[in-house]
Amino acid sequence: MASSRLSSISPARAVSVDGRRFRAVEAPKLVSWRRAEGDWRLARWAMRSARAELGSAAVATTEERTAVLGHDVGGGRPLRVGLVCGGPSAERGISLNSARSVLDHIQGEDMRVTCFYIDCDMNAYAISSAQVYSNTPADFDFKLESLAQGFNSLSDFAEHLAANVDIVFPVIHGQFGEDGGIQELLEKHNVPFVGTGSSECRNAFDKYHASLALNNLDFVTVPSFLVQRNEVNKDAMNEWFISNQLDPVSGKVVVKPARAGSSIGVTVAYGVEDSIEKASGIISEGIDDKVLVEIFLEGGSEFTTIVVDVGCGSDSHPVALLPTEVELQFQGSIDVREKDAIFNYRRKYLPTQQVAYHTPPRFPVDVIEHIRTGASVLFKKLGLQDFARIDGWFLPSKNLSSSKGAFGQTDYGTIVFTDINLISGMEQTSFLFQQASKVGFSHSNVLKSIIHHACLRFPRLFSHNNVSSHSSVSQSSSLNAAPSKKDEATRKVFVILGGNTSERQVSLMSGTNVWLNLQTFDDLEVIPCLLSPAHDDSSTNAADKKDRSLRSWEVWTLPYSLVLRHTTEEVLDACVEAMEPSRAALTSHLRNQVMHDLMEGLKKQSWFSGFDIEDEFPVKYSLEQWVTHAKELQATVFIAVHGGIGEDGTLQSLLEDQGVPHTGPGVLASRTCMDKVATSLALENLSNLGVLTIKKYVWKKKDLLERPSLEIWKEVTTKLQCESICIKPARDGCSTGVARLRCVEDLQVYIKALEEGLLRIPPNSFSKPHGMIEMPNPPPESLIFEPFIETDDITFSTKTSQENASPLMWDGRSRWVEITVGVIGKKGSMRSLSPSVTVKESGDILSLEEKFQGGTGINLTPPPLSIMSYEALEKCKERIELIANTLQLEGFSRIDAFVNVDSGEVLIIEVNTVPGMTPSTVLIHQALAENPPMYPHQFFRTLLDLASESIQRW
């Protein structure tokens, strides 16, 4: 086993660092210490010494060490779950998101989780749970050699799992996770695991084999043509086009890899030539050497359904949950170009208004039941286990050539199943949790039910199910019985999210994450609330402007299942839809039916204690009514509304006027920081203390639209004495509308976007490559021009010529890097967390996705020593704290700046008083870098407690 090669390292060894002496037992402290993060040799020593002494794969916390060491199976100890994520596919970032969500919801007294990671080269590592909260694998890939336990081979890895965990939960999407790879490895070493076996995975994952299997089972299938490496038969494909009534020159088809997951490499083609070209492209790019060409399904609706097995032992009893309809939506001139859009990787995993979900689907009841029946039959016939996700299409007016007499034909149209996902995505708002919550399962309940069901296949794990903290459920249990309410004395917390800015989708992710994490505390009752523009606000009278902050907004308190959406628009639509009597009655009927089917199996399980999510309705308030309601309940408001009234002091003023405590800074600090010019003015007297501000030139939007672009460009570049400009809204959240302009043509593109009110500027619209630029909505009245600050590029290499060389490469010519850093504490005594160096992947400006969306962006927390010395870092933190206290920040905020890596001087960019709180945002990384580390639920509870203390100073 891999850990045996570390036994020669003496645990008694010690090392001195900057006058401080560390013993091996203190290695976890040393690893988290800022100096060790950048010193590869020292960090590597610390990890090896810790493993030798503790015999543990992860060194972040005492709980993790206990989880690895454990005792004999049974005896009342927690079930040891090994969570494995990563993998070689392009979906490894999504895998990390899924693993983070699973970790959040199963770690507890009854389950102890240890985390493992497979990199893109198929090397296995034991990682600390703190690393799972990284934004993307690139955040820690380059540090694995020093901060994780590597294994010599996958066999060594499997042997380690066999000795140190009770059951493995694979959360690897695509290759190696769903194709039977990791399952075969675990089976070979007799390691229990969650999910379907290896041979069944291989057959179901391969879309070509799965289609053949469905056809053999007499299911409707989509006609397809197989293209393999070195076997492209143009004549045969031409005949296939004709036989399926497609024009060989222009017939529309979908081209997709047979074995690359549900989203990677899928594209649309026209005719035989285009199909061959795109299939060859998939093969040449190394995505897959088997490609399917399928007819393009038009005029129908895509759906997906989760199936869970609630049977006992070898008695499979699969139950399909309520399916979800996937509706593609097109808005604006950009989307018109996507008339052939498909449910691709971006639409599936990133927040976008281009897709909406409906659970249950807006299909006839008979069609929904047909989908559920078909999915359950497929699950059983294909030998799937524990859970899976099955995708398909409902075609109201289309009969496929293979549909005659096959399962899938209904009086309303044809149902066709197209994709089988062996490891469904498990991000916080994924289909698994959307559908589970609709039938009474919380995140934790459905995940633990899946794990306990998997344990039934392994006799040595029976004791865990029998001694579980869950109690058995009687056959007479009412499906609609409400879970026990928390004590009336519990503290009420309103988490408000949404708004109308371009950051509203990030706000939804932030608020959802806060809500789910705070739910773990028994003394809190946490209620998510959606802030949205009122439908009936039509006032444009300037005299009424004072009251519009109340009249123009409404707030919905949200039931559990309605929060789990990808966009605020979708949440609002779901609220309105839930209030329609006919829709509510249908949903209730289907919910009861699914719960009854589930209970047929679950009532026999000793570990199942019942459903824990009520069937509730949303409640709508005016903003003023909601504030009064919060006051009556003595609630604390956790503000997660980014930009707009959530960050400019408006919401803070309304709450403070009623004496309602809230998170984050007060009114004055919020107003100052929202206005980037006011922020600079407030800090301009600190230059002699190492805090610098960027010169700004403010223009009104109407002047930009009226004056010639060339005249504007010359005036701005002369005034600022620079050749490259950064333009941004004077008052808006971070990243929104921020762009680098290199020439007058770039300025013209930006001004046109303002004039047309575009929601986004497409990638590569300017003279140099860049990513998507989300624009403010409505367009800002004032904009700021600044000199663009050049920083040095930071790159990574997994291969280095020298064995001990750092994979991090930085030329360090300008000596300035961009950082973002959280500050936390009480007014006047704010404390800086460890800064993160931000690395831009798609252009000169960090996109919203790179800042907040898991699976994108890279952050280095804290700055490695190869970039910034410990002394400069400490000076930087002192200046960050000076900024925070000068601006009278309190609670928590995030400061974006440039820092000189030699002097620690700080050049301020902006201050965000309601920073991103998504599962993978840098604030989470920085809290975990503290000593001891603050995990997300602890971090958010700390912020909540600071809010309660702040009201005493009002």
XYZ file of N, CA and C in Angstrom, residues 686-687 689-693 816 819 821 868 872 875-880 883 895-900 903-909:
96
model
N -4.517 57.554 2.118
C -3.723 56.465 2.699
C -2.504 56.110 1.855
N -2.203 56.922 0.841
C -1.115 56.561 -0.072
C 0.232 56.466 0.638
N 0.702 55.318 3.432
C 0.686 54.089 4.234
C 0.667 52.839 3.352
N 0.899 53.026 2.053
C 0.996 51.870 1.157
C -0.309 51.442 0.539
N -1.360 52.286 0.630
C -2.641 51.989 -0.002
C -2.837 52.981 -1.142
N -2.843 52.496 -2.368
C -2.914 53.346 -3.549
C -4.274 53.205 -4.227
N -4.678 54.232 -4.958
C -5.932 54.185 -5.710
C -5.641 54.408 -7.192
N 3.629 42.997 -9.975
C 2.269 43.183 -9.473
C 1.423 41.969 -9.855
N -5.104 40.216 -6.563
C -5.543 39.391 -5.438
C -6.991 39.711 -5.095
N -9.363 39.207 -1.398
C -9.190 38.790 -0.007
C -10.430 39.143 0.805
N 5.337 35.539 -3.696
C 5.274 36.604 -2.696
C 5.866 36.122 -1.377
N 6.136 40.270 2.774
C 5.291 41.111 1.918
C 3.821 40.755 2.095
N 2.546 42.424 5.242
C 2.324 43.854 5.019
C 1.065 44.082 4.199
N 0.852 43.225 3.209
C -0.360 43.308 2.390
C -1.607 43.152 3.259
N -1.600 42.186 4.154
C -2.763 41.947 5.016
C -3.009 43.126 5.958
N -1.936 43.712 6.463
C -2.082 44.894 7.317
C -2.775 46.026 6.558
N -2.412 46.204 5.295
C -3.014 47.276 4.502
C -4.457 46.953 4.126
N -4.741 45.687 3.904
C -6.126 45.280 3.647
C -6.992 45.603 4.870
N -7.670 49.277 5.029
C -8.739 49.637 4.096
C -10.107 49.331 4.702
N -12.303 42.356 -0.685
C -11.548 43.457 -1.281
C -10.724 42.917 -2.444
N -10.907 43.518 -3.623
C -10.128 43.158 -4.807
C -9.063 44.228 -5.012
N -7.848 43.801 -5.302
C -6.757 44.763 -5.410
C -5.611 44.165 -6.210
N -4.669 45.021 -6.568
C -3.372 44.586 -7.067
C -2.384 44.754 -5.914
N -1.420 43.861 -5.815
C -0.439 43.970 -4.748
C 0.970 43.847 -5.334
N 1.869 44.664 -4.828
C 3.275 44.565 -5.197
C 3.903 43.449 -4.377
N 6.928 44.824 -1.954
C 6.671 45.774 -0.875
C 5.379 45.524 -0.129
N 4.468 44.746 -0.740
C 3.162 44.553 -0.113
C 2.236 45.742 -0.284
N 2.645 46.733 -1.116
C 1.764 47.860 -1.399
C 0.504 47.360 -2.108
N -0.624 48.011 -1.808
C -1.905 47.577 -2.342
C -2.495 48.681 -3.209
N -2.885 48.310 -4.425
C -3.571 49.224 -5.328
C -5.020 48.747 -5.422
N -5.929 49.518 -4.821
C -7.300 49.059 -4.638
C -8.074 49.042 -5.956
N -8.830 47.987 -6.196
C -9.724 47.894 -7.359
C -11.148 48.221 -6.921
